[in-house]
Every structure is written in C-alpha cells, then in structure tokens.
Amino acid sequence: MADYMREIIYLKKTERGLVGEGGGFARLSLRKKKMTVYLSMEGKGTDVREKIYLIYRRHGILLPFSVGTTDTGEVTELEISVENSQGMPAPEEICGIFIGDAARYWSGTCKRANRDISYEQIYFTGKEEEKKETVSEAQTIEPEREPEPEPVQELKPEPAEEQEPESVRAASLENMPAQEPEKLRDPFLAGLAEMYPFEDDEMAWCRQIEPSDFSSFPMEFWHYSRNSFLLQGFYNYRHLLYAHGKEKNYIGVPGQFHRREQYLANRFGFPRFKGTKKKRVTVGDFGYWLKEL
C-alpha cells in the first residue's frame, strides 16, 4: 500500500439531477499513515452538514467509504488515521470523492480517473434497486366495458376457390424469402449492432444495446434503464448485451467473475454468469451477468 498521496479534485455540484460548474475543490493528502481531507465547497450553505465519502474502485464497482460529515460552513478539514480506519481503501484504489446524498451532492474524480462520478454509478450499501414507476396520485380506474354485440348478419356462402395442386403450392413456399424471427418479434433489433462474444453456440444471436434502448422494450422492462448494476457495467465497458437462446431472451451486463461482483449481480437481478471462453468459469474471467426476460 502506498504511504504517500496528494490529489486536488475539482468538484461539481448536482442538485435534482442538474449538474453545475464551480462547486469548489477537495484536497486529499496522505502522509505518515494520516489522511487529510480538506474541502472548500461552493453553494453549500452555512447551517448544513453533509456526509463525506471517499470513492474507490474494486472489481469494476465504484464503492463509497464514509469518512464523516462536513462542518456547517463551506470549509471542512478532516484527519483520518489509516491504521485505525477499518476497511479503508488503499490510496491507489481511491478515484474520487462524493459529498451529500441523492438529492444534492458535490462530486469529483482524481486526474487518473478521467471521468465524472454520479450518484447512480456508486453502490451504496442498503441502496434499494430502482423500483418501477408507480402512479403518484390515487385514481379510480373503471374496468373497460365489453362492446355490445353487433346484430348477426346472415352470411351467404362464398363460391369455393379453386385449389392449387400440391406441387405448385410447395414450389411457391420454397421460393418465399426466409423470415428473421428476431426482427418479427422485436422490430427495433434491426438497428442494433450484431455481436457474438461467446465461443460456444448456446445463443442463437446477440446484439449490442445501451440503457436508452429499453424505451423500445415492453413497459414492464423500462425500469432496467435505471438499474445501478447494469449502469455500472455499461459505464465500464460502454455496451450491454441482448441475446436469444433456447426460446429465451437475456439481458447481459459485461464484467469479470469475482465473488464481490457475483454478490452485487445477484442482488440487482442478474444471477447467472456466462464466460466468453468455452471452459469452466474461474475467478477473473470476463463474461456477462445474465438476466432472463
């Protein structure tokens, strides 16, 4: 573990989903097993205390480590003993800082991270998986009325059509172009990039998708566009997987097989890991965490 660290992190303030500029800065310094956190926050208010988290990356997941709360003013300075802080991440794992909560927060990353951090990307212990949208105001929904039956009209028999010979009918069926079942079932697939990352042939086909593509799925699957584990996998690898095999459809989140990631995948609804290599899965293998739709 490194025993020296010095980082200047420029903060951005996010409030109700709107990101602003000029949120202040944070200075992290480690020396002689003492971590000093100095914060200068703009727009905080003088009578508010906010929770402070160091953000670190482990097994591809962004995790928070709580170090305390801010002072009531806009400037805060904390000193943390590395030896006495159980579970504190190694300095080389730390990639940013997060101050506040989901409604209002200040965040920033170290220079080597080269990416902004949002609340949705961080796995907070106890943070519930995004729930499906519900009706905000109670409404009385009347059941749809069945249409009244129309009067039955007397139908005259139509003249019988001449039947084609079997040989002619079979020839016409052979000449019909083959239909693509996935496009008949999911028309939006026509615009998605094809890919097949696996060495075996379990899946009939695979497509690359993004969280925004869930708007083309049936409404019952829209909430996956806000699934924290799925979003983290997308931010890390810039794609998701939509696959079909054995009459089943799957959503796949790219990642590596580790016990910690397996726990998170199960918690967020992706219980199965399928490696890209045709072999028994071992720790560190790359593949996809699958959810059957």
mmCIF file of C-alpha atoms in Angstrom:
data_model
loop_
_atom_site.group_PDB
_atom_site.id
_atom_site.type_symbol
_atom_site.label_atom_id
_atom_site.label_comp_id
_atom_site.label_asym_id
_atom_site.label_seq_id
_atom_site.Cartn_x
_atom_site.Cartn_y
_atom_site.Cartn_z
ATOM 1 C CA MET A 1 0.000 0.000 0.000
ATOM 2 C CA ALA A 2 1.294 3.449 -0.900
ATOM 3 C CA ASP A 3 2.197 5.686 2.045
ATOM 4 C CA TYR A 4 2.036 8.988 0.173
ATOM 5 C CA MET A 5 -0.768 10.640 -1.758
ATOM 6 C CA ARG A 6 -1.685 14.141 -2.815
ATOM 7 C CA GLU A 7 -4.689 14.873 -5.033
ATOM 8 C CA ILE A 8 -6.580 18.025 -5.934
ATOM 9 C CA ILE A 9 -10.141 17.202 -7.012
ATOM 10 C CA TYR A 10 -12.372 19.851 -8.556
ATOM 11 C CA LEU A 11 -15.990 19.450 -7.515
ATOM 12 C CA LYS A 12 -19.229 19.733 -9.452
ATOM 13 C CA LYS A 13 -22.488 20.353 -7.669
ATOM 14 C CA THR A 14 -25.532 18.297 -8.736
ATOM 15 C CA GLU A 15 -28.970 19.200 -7.438
ATOM 16 C CA ARG A 16 -32.149 17.395 -8.522
ATOM 17 C CA GLY A 17 -30.315 15.922 -11.491
ATOM 18 C CA LEU A 18 -28.930 19.256 -12.763
ATOM 19 C CA VAL A 19 -25.138 19.465 -12.909
ATOM 20 C CA GLY A 20 -23.491 22.823 -12.314
ATOM 21 C CA GLU A 21 -19.948 24.130 -12.591
ATOM 22 C CA GLY A 22 -17.662 25.597 -9.973
ATOM 23 C CA GLY A 23 -18.621 23.515 -6.941
ATOM 24 C CA GLY A 24 -15.307 24.108 -5.194
ATOM 25 C CA PHE A 25 -12.455 21.649 -4.628
ATOM 26 C CA ALA A 26 -11.204 18.850 -2.387
ATOM 27 C CA ARG A 27 -7.607 18.173 -1.390
ATOM 28 C CA LEU A 28 -6.621 14.661 -0.319
ATOM 29 C CA SER A 29 -3.205 14.114 1.216
ATOM 30 C CA LEU A 30 -1.687 11.053 2.846
ATOM 31 C CA ARG A 31 1.493 11.177 4.873
ATOM 32 C CA LYS A 32 2.768 9.023 7.741
ATOM 33 C CA LYS A 33 -0.445 6.960 7.679
ATOM 34 C CA LYS A 34 -2.587 10.055 8.198
ATOM 35 C CA MET A 35 -5.151 11.014 5.549
ATOM 36 C CA THR A 36 -6.172 14.669 5.486
ATOM 37 C CA VAL A 37 -9.333 15.708 3.642
ATOM 38 C CA TYR A 38 -9.723 19.450 3.017
ATOM 39 C CA LEU A 39 -12.934 20.682 1.401
ATOM 40 C CA SER A 40 -13.871 24.073 0.024
ATOM 41 C CA MET A 41 -17.468 23.808 -1.215
ATOM 42 C CA GLU A 42 -19.410 26.470 -3.100
ATOM 43 C CA GLY A 43 -23.159 26.823 -2.615
ATOM 44 C CA LYS A 44 -23.316 24.562 0.421
ATOM 45 C CA GLY A 45 -24.934 26.839 2.977
ATOM 46 C CA THR A 46 -23.651 27.658 6.440
ATOM 47 C CA ASP A 47 -26.024 25.583 8.587
ATOM 48 C CA VAL A 48 -25.942 22.238 6.774
ATOM 49 C CA ARG A 49 -23.831 19.153 7.405
ATOM 50 C CA GLU A 50 -23.266 16.741 4.512
ATOM 51 C CA LYS A 51 -21.926 13.186 4.554
ATOM 52 C CA ILE A 52 -18.445 12.713 3.033
ATOM 53 C CA TYR A 53 -17.388 9.588 1.137
ATOM 54 C CA LEU A 54 -14.114 8.609 -0.478
ATOM 55 C CA ILE A 55 -14.961 6.734 -3.692
ATOM 56 C CA TYR A 56 -12.845 3.758 -4.683
ATOM 57 C CA ARG A 57 -12.998 1.192 -7.456
ATOM 58 C CA ARG A 58 -12.800 -2.520 -6.662
ATOM 59 C CA HIS A 59 -13.596 -5.340 -9.114
ATOM 60 C CA GLY A 60 -15.039 -2.782 -11.519
ATOM 61 C CA ILE A 61 -17.559 -1.407 -8.981
ATOM 62 C CA LEU A 62 -17.499 2.111 -7.516
ATOM 63 C CA LEU A 63 -17.839 1.856 -3.725
ATOM 64 C CA PRO A 64 -18.101 4.535 -1.004
ATOM 65 C CA PHE A 65 -16.089 4.761 2.204
ATOM 66 C CA SER A 66 -17.584 7.111 4.788
ATOM 67 C CA VAL A 67 -15.114 9.457 6.482
ATOM 68 C CA GLY A 68 -17.507 11.722 8.402
ATOM 69 C CA THR A 69 -19.532 14.868 7.784
ATOM 70 C CA THR A 70 -18.763 18.417 6.755
ATOM 71 C CA ASP A 71 -18.650 21.370 9.108
ATOM 72 C CA THR A 72 -21.551 23.821 8.984
ATOM 73 C CA GLY A 73 -19.572 26.298 6.894
ATOM 74 C CA GLU A 74 -18.211 25.942 3.362
ATOM 75 C CA VAL A 75 -14.755 24.799 4.530
ATOM 76 C CA THR A 76 -14.082 21.456 6.225
ATOM 77 C CA GLU A 77 -10.852 19.730 7.250
ATOM 78 C CA LEU A 78 -10.711 16.137 8.495
ATOM 79 C CA GLU A 79 -7.807 13.950 9.582
ATOM 80 C CA ILE A 80 -8.178 10.160 9.356
ATOM 81 C CA SER A 81 -5.871 7.540 10.823
ATOM 82 C CA VAL A 82 -5.322 4.856 8.181
ATOM 83 C CA GLU A 83 -4.358 2.242 10.774
ATOM 84 C CA ASN A 84 -7.491 2.817 12.882
ATOM 85 C CA SER A 85 -9.986 3.037 9.985
ATOM 86 C CA GLN A 86 -11.269 -0.467 9.354
ATOM 87 C CA GLY A 87 -11.997 -1.188 5.713
ATOM 88 C CA MET A 88 -10.362 1.974 4.403
ATOM 89 C CA PRO A 89 -9.379 1.546 0.735
ATOM 90 C CA ALA A 90 -5.785 1.664 -0.403
ATOM 91 C CA PRO A 91 -4.722 5.073 -1.782
ATOM 92 C CA GLU A 92 -4.240 3.596 -5.261
ATOM 93 C CA GLU A 93 -7.899 2.431 -5.221
ATOM 94 C CA ILE A 94 -9.301 5.878 -4.412
ATOM 95 C CA CYS A 95 -10.597 7.571 -7.543
ATOM 96 C CA GLY A 96 -12.831 10.382 -6.277
ATOM 97 C CA ILE A 97 -14.992 11.931 -3.597
ATOM 98 C CA PHE A 98 -18.746 12.264 -3.020
ATOM 99 C CA ILE A 99 -20.399 14.677 -0.573
ATOM 100 C CA GLY A 100 -24.139 14.755 0.096
ATOM 101 C CA ASP A 101 -26.988 12.480 -0.929
ATOM 102 C CA ALA A 102 -29.093 11.587 -3.971
ATOM 103 C CA ALA A 103 -30.998 14.883 -3.994
ATOM 104 C CA ARG A 104 -27.964 17.179 -3.723
ATOM 105 C CA TYR A 105 -24.285 16.342 -3.873
ATOM 106 C CA TRP A 106 -20.802 17.515 -4.764
ATOM 107 C CA SER A 107 -18.558 15.038 -6.585
ATOM 108 C CA GLY A 108 -15.285 14.855 -8.445
ATOM 109 C CA THR A 109 -12.615 12.427 -9.565
ATOM 110 C CA CYS A 110 -8.849 12.130 -9.381
ATOM 111 C CA LYS A 111 -6.889 13.016 -12.509
ATOM 112 C CA ARG A 112 -6.151 9.399 -13.368
ATOM 113 C CA ALA A 113 -9.883 8.517 -13.289
ATOM 114 C CA ASN A 114 -10.679 10.982 -16.100
ATOM 115 C CA ARG A 115 -14.452 10.611 -15.630
ATOM 116 C CA ASP A 116 -17.215 12.301 -13.638
ATOM 117 C CA ILE A 117 -18.956 10.421 -10.825
ATOM 118 C CA SER A 118 -22.723 10.466 -10.342
ATOM 119 C CA TYR A 119 -24.864 9.061 -7.535
ATOM 120 C CA GLU A 120 -26.292 6.376 -9.844
ATOM 121 C CA GLN A 121 -22.828 4.918 -10.512
ATOM 122 C CA ILE A 122 -21.944 4.330 -6.857
ATOM 123 C CA TYR A 123 -23.014 1.210 -4.974
ATOM 124 C CA PHE A 124 -24.190 2.429 -1.575
ATOM 125 C CA THR A 125 -24.876 -0.363 0.928
ATOM 126 C CA GLY A 126 -28.596 -0.533 1.538
ATOM 127 C CA LYS A 127 -29.468 1.497 -1.557
ATOM 128 C CA GLU A 128 -32.515 -0.202 -2.987
ATOM 129 C CA GLU A 129 -32.672 -1.236 -6.575
ATOM 130 C CA GLU A 130 -34.650 1.265 -8.591
ATOM 131 C CA LYS A 131 -38.332 0.481 -8.313
ATOM 132 C CA LYS A 132 -40.816 0.531 -11.139
ATOM 133 C CA GLU A 133 -42.678 3.746 -11.668
ATOM 134 C CA THR A 134 -45.964 3.892 -9.780
ATOM 135 C CA VAL A 135 -48.969 6.155 -10.117
ATOM 136 C CA SER A 136 -48.341 9.206 -7.937
ATOM 137 C CA GLU A 137 -51.975 10.101 -7.344
ATOM 138 C CA ALA A 138 -54.604 7.558 -6.417
ATOM 139 C CA GLN A 139 -57.092 7.118 -9.206
ATOM 140 C CA THR A 140 -60.198 5.018 -9.564
ATOM 141 C CA ILE A 141 -59.821 3.004 -12.724
ATOM 142 C CA GLU A 142 -63.027 1.725 -14.183
ATOM 143 C CA PRO A 143 -62.858 -1.642 -15.901
ATOM 144 C CA GLU A 144 -63.220 -1.497 -19.627
ATOM 145 C CA ARG A 145 -66.719 -2.289 -20.773
ATOM 146 C CA GLU A 146 -67.173 -5.053 -23.242
ATOM 147 C CA PRO A 147 -68.633 -3.791 -26.521
ATOM 148 C CA GLU A 148 -72.241 -4.647 -27.112
ATOM 149 C CA PRO A 149 -72.635 -7.468 -29.607
ATOM 150 C CA GLU A 150 -73.492 -6.393 -33.111
ATOM 151 C CA PRO A 151 -76.533 -7.908 -34.785
ATOM 152 C CA VAL A 152 -75.687 -11.103 -36.571
ATOM 153 C CA GLN A 153 -75.947 -10.833 -40.299
ATOM 154 C CA GLU A 154 -76.878 -13.720 -42.486
ATOM 155 C CA LEU A 155 -73.802 -14.754 -44.389
ATOM 156 C CA LYS A 156 -74.063 -16.126 -47.853
ATOM 157 C CA PRO A 157 -71.643 -18.871 -48.725
ATOM 158 C CA GLU A 158 -68.822 -17.709 -50.976
ATOM 159 C CA PRO A 159 -68.037 -19.656 -54.093
ATOM 160 C CA ALA A 160 -65.350 -22.238 -53.469
ATOM 161 C CA GLU A 161 -61.899 -21.268 -54.681
ATOM 162 C CA GLU A 162 -60.025 -23.489 -56.997
ATOM 163 C CA GLN A 163 -57.348 -25.408 -55.105
ATOM 164 C CA GLU A 164 -53.768 -25.226 -56.277
ATOM 165 C CA PRO A 165 -52.086 -28.516 -56.946
ATOM 166 C CA GLU A 166 -49.782 -29.624 -54.085
ATOM 167 C CA SER A 167 -46.705 -29.451 -56.304
ATOM 168 C CA VAL A 168 -47.372 -25.803 -57.213
ATOM 169 C CA ARG A 169 -48.040 -24.845 -53.584
ATOM 170 C CA ALA A 170 -44.820 -26.496 -52.345
ATOM 171 C CA ALA A 171 -42.767 -24.735 -55.022
ATOM 172 C CA SER A 172 -44.175 -21.344 -54.045
ATOM 173 C CA LEU A 173 -43.346 -21.939 -50.359
ATOM 174 C CA GLU A 174 -39.758 -22.859 -51.210
ATOM 175 C CA ASN A 175 -39.332 -19.605 -53.117
ATOM 176 C CA MET A 176 -40.548 -17.432 -50.227
ATOM 177 C CA PRO A 177 -37.712 -15.443 -48.574
ATOM 178 C CA ALA A 178 -36.683 -16.697 -45.128
ATOM 179 C CA GLN A 179 -38.083 -14.515 -42.346
ATOM 180 C CA GLU A 180 -35.918 -13.333 -39.494
ATOM 181 C CA PRO A 181 -37.778 -14.328 -36.329
ATOM 182 C CA GLU A 182 -35.988 -11.883 -34.049
ATOM 183 C CA LYS A 183 -36.963 -8.937 -36.244
ATOM 184 C CA LEU A 184 -40.569 -10.101 -36.380
ATOM 185 C CA ARG A 185 -40.633 -10.321 -32.594
ATOM 186 C CA ASP A 186 -38.601 -7.198 -31.789
ATOM 187 C CA PRO A 187 -38.620 -4.768 -34.745
ATOM 188 C CA PHE A 188 -36.150 -2.372 -33.095
ATOM 189 C CA LEU A 189 -33.408 -5.035 -33.309
ATOM 190 C CA ALA A 190 -32.897 -4.179 -36.972
ATOM 191 C CA GLY A 191 -30.952 -1.055 -35.985
ATOM 192 C CA LEU A 192 -28.679 -2.682 -33.376
ATOM 193 C CA ALA A 193 -25.109 -3.827 -33.950
ATOM 194 C CA GLU A 194 -24.618 -7.583 -34.107
ATOM 195 C CA MET A 195 -22.010 -9.255 -31.928
ATOM 196 C CA TYR A 196 -21.285 -12.736 -30.611
ATOM 197 C CA PRO A 197 -18.771 -12.706 -27.738
ATOM 198 C CA PHE A 198 -19.061 -16.396 -26.771
ATOM 199 C CA GLU A 199 -17.032 -19.362 -28.046
ATOM 200 C CA ASP A 200 -19.961 -21.779 -27.732
ATOM 201 C CA ASP A 201 -23.229 -21.748 -29.669
ATOM 202 C CA GLU A 202 -25.733 -21.568 -26.801
ATOM 203 C CA MET A 203 -27.132 -18.253 -28.025
ATOM 204 C CA ALA A 204 -28.840 -18.034 -31.409
ATOM 205 C CA TRP A 205 -27.924 -14.345 -31.771
ATOM 206 C CA CYS A 206 -26.642 -11.375 -29.765
ATOM 207 C CA ARG A 207 -26.978 -7.606 -30.157
ATOM 208 C CA GLN A 208 -25.284 -4.639 -28.515
ATOM 209 C CA ILE A 209 -27.652 -2.325 -26.661
ATOM 210 C CA GLU A 210 -27.500 0.725 -24.407
ATOM 211 C CA PRO A 211 -29.671 1.738 -21.430
ATOM 212 C CA SER A 212 -31.644 4.099 -23.685
ATOM 213 C CA ASP A 213 -32.748 1.123 -25.826
ATOM 214 C CA PHE A 214 -35.010 -0.109 -23.023
ATOM 215 C CA SER A 215 -37.534 2.500 -24.140
ATOM 216 C CA SER A 216 -38.203 0.174 -27.103
ATOM 217 C CA PHE A 217 -38.889 -2.800 -24.821
ATOM 218 C CA PRO A 218 -42.314 -3.529 -23.304
ATOM 219 C CA MET A 219 -43.093 -1.148 -20.438
ATOM 220 C CA GLU A 220 -42.506 -3.821 -17.788
ATOM 221 C CA PHE A 221 -38.771 -3.737 -18.621
ATOM 222 C CA TRP A 222 -38.256 0.055 -18.713
ATOM 223 C CA HIS A 223 -37.020 0.149 -15.117
ATOM 224 C CA TYR A 224 -33.848 -1.726 -16.122
ATOM 225 C CA SER A 225 -32.570 1.519 -17.665
ATOM 226 C CA ARG A 226 -32.111 2.737 -14.059
ATOM 227 C CA ASN A 227 -30.658 -0.469 -12.604
ATOM 228 C CA SER A 228 -27.467 0.540 -10.743
ATOM 229 C CA PHE A 229 -25.543 -2.654 -11.502
ATOM 230 C CA LEU A 230 -26.482 -2.516 -15.192
ATOM 231 C CA LEU A 231 -25.461 1.153 -15.452
ATOM 232 C CA GLN A 232 -22.119 0.458 -13.758
ATOM 233 C CA GLY A 233 -21.368 -2.309 -16.276
ATOM 234 C CA PHE A 234 -22.304 -0.014 -19.149
ATOM 235 C CA TYR A 235 -20.114 2.838 -17.860
ATOM 236 C CA ASN A 236 -17.171 0.433 -17.530
ATOM 237 C CA TYR A 237 -17.469 -1.345 -20.898
ATOM 238 C CA ARG A 238 -19.681 1.024 -22.965
ATOM 239 C CA HIS A 239 -22.151 -1.676 -24.051
ATOM 240 C CA LEU A 240 -24.747 -4.168 -22.861
ATOM 241 C CA LEU A 241 -25.880 -7.446 -24.403
ATOM 242 C CA TYR A 242 -29.302 -8.539 -25.636
ATOM 243 C CA ALA A 243 -29.251 -12.229 -26.530
ATOM 244 C CA HIS A 244 -31.613 -15.023 -27.541
ATOM 245 C CA GLY A 245 -31.124 -18.721 -26.966
ATOM 246 C CA LYS A 246 -33.313 -21.773 -26.359
ATOM 247 C CA GLU A 247 -36.520 -19.737 -26.769
ATOM 248 C CA LYS A 248 -35.435 -17.291 -24.054
ATOM 249 C CA ASN A 249 -34.267 -13.686 -24.161
ATOM 250 C CA TYR A 250 -31.498 -12.356 -21.912
ATOM 251 C CA ILE A 251 -30.031 -9.019 -20.866
ATOM 252 C CA GLY A 252 -26.283 -9.257 -20.284
ATOM 253 C CA VAL A 253 -24.091 -6.906 -18.227
ATOM 254 C CA PRO A 254 -20.365 -7.173 -19.052
ATOM 255 C CA GLY A 255 -17.996 -7.833 -16.171
ATOM 256 C CA GLN A 256 -15.493 -10.153 -14.550
ATOM 257 C CA PHE A 257 -16.241 -13.116 -12.328
ATOM 258 C CA HIS A 258 -15.408 -12.234 -8.725
ATOM 259 C CA ARG A 259 -17.219 -13.102 -5.505
ATOM 260 C CA ARG A 260 -17.942 -9.459 -4.736
ATOM 261 C CA GLU A 261 -19.328 -8.821 -8.219
ATOM 262 C CA GLN A 262 -21.338 -12.048 -8.011
ATOM 263 C CA TYR A 263 -22.969 -10.779 -4.831
ATOM 264 C CA LEU A 264 -23.866 -7.453 -6.450
ATOM 265 C CA ALA A 265 -25.122 -9.112 -9.637
ATOM 266 C CA ASN A 266 -27.457 -11.387 -7.655
ATOM 267 C CA ARG A 267 -28.716 -8.503 -5.580
ATOM 268 C CA PHE A 268 -29.596 -6.453 -8.655
ATOM 269 C CA GLY A 269 -31.261 -9.304 -10.541
ATOM 270 C CA PHE A 270 -28.504 -10.831 -12.714
ATOM 271 C CA PRO A 271 -27.953 -14.269 -11.154
ATOM 272 C CA ARG A 272 -26.133 -16.121 -13.950
ATOM 273 C CA PHE A 273 -22.585 -15.542 -15.223
ATOM 274 C CA LYS A 274 -21.653 -16.762 -18.695
ATOM 275 C CA GLY A 275 -17.983 -16.509 -19.615
ATOM 276 C CA THR A 276 -16.885 -15.730 -23.138
ATOM 277 C CA LYS A 277 -14.479 -18.698 -23.214
ATOM 278 C CA LYS A 278 -15.674 -22.269 -23.670
ATOM 279 C CA LYS A 279 -14.353 -23.541 -20.344
ATOM 280 C CA ARG A 280 -15.209 -23.737 -16.691
ATOM 281 C CA VAL A 281 -15.521 -20.244 -15.205
ATOM 282 C CA THR A 282 -12.734 -19.177 -12.868
ATOM 283 C CA VAL A 283 -12.081 -16.001 -10.876
ATOM 284 C CA GLY A 284 -11.086 -13.110 -13.141
ATOM 285 C CA ASP A 285 -12.751 -14.455 -16.302
ATOM 286 C CA PHE A 286 -14.561 -11.923 -18.485
ATOM 287 C CA GLY A 287 -18.150 -12.546 -19.455
ATOM 288 C CA TYR A 288 -21.712 -11.365 -18.944
ATOM 289 C CA TRP A 289 -24.056 -11.387 -15.950
ATOM 290 C CA LEU A 290 -27.383 -12.553 -17.403
ATOM 291 C CA LYS A 291 -30.994 -11.754 -16.569
ATOM 292 C CA GLU A 292 -33.734 -13.771 -18.268
ATOM 293 C CA LEU A 293 -36.574 -11.596 -19.569
#
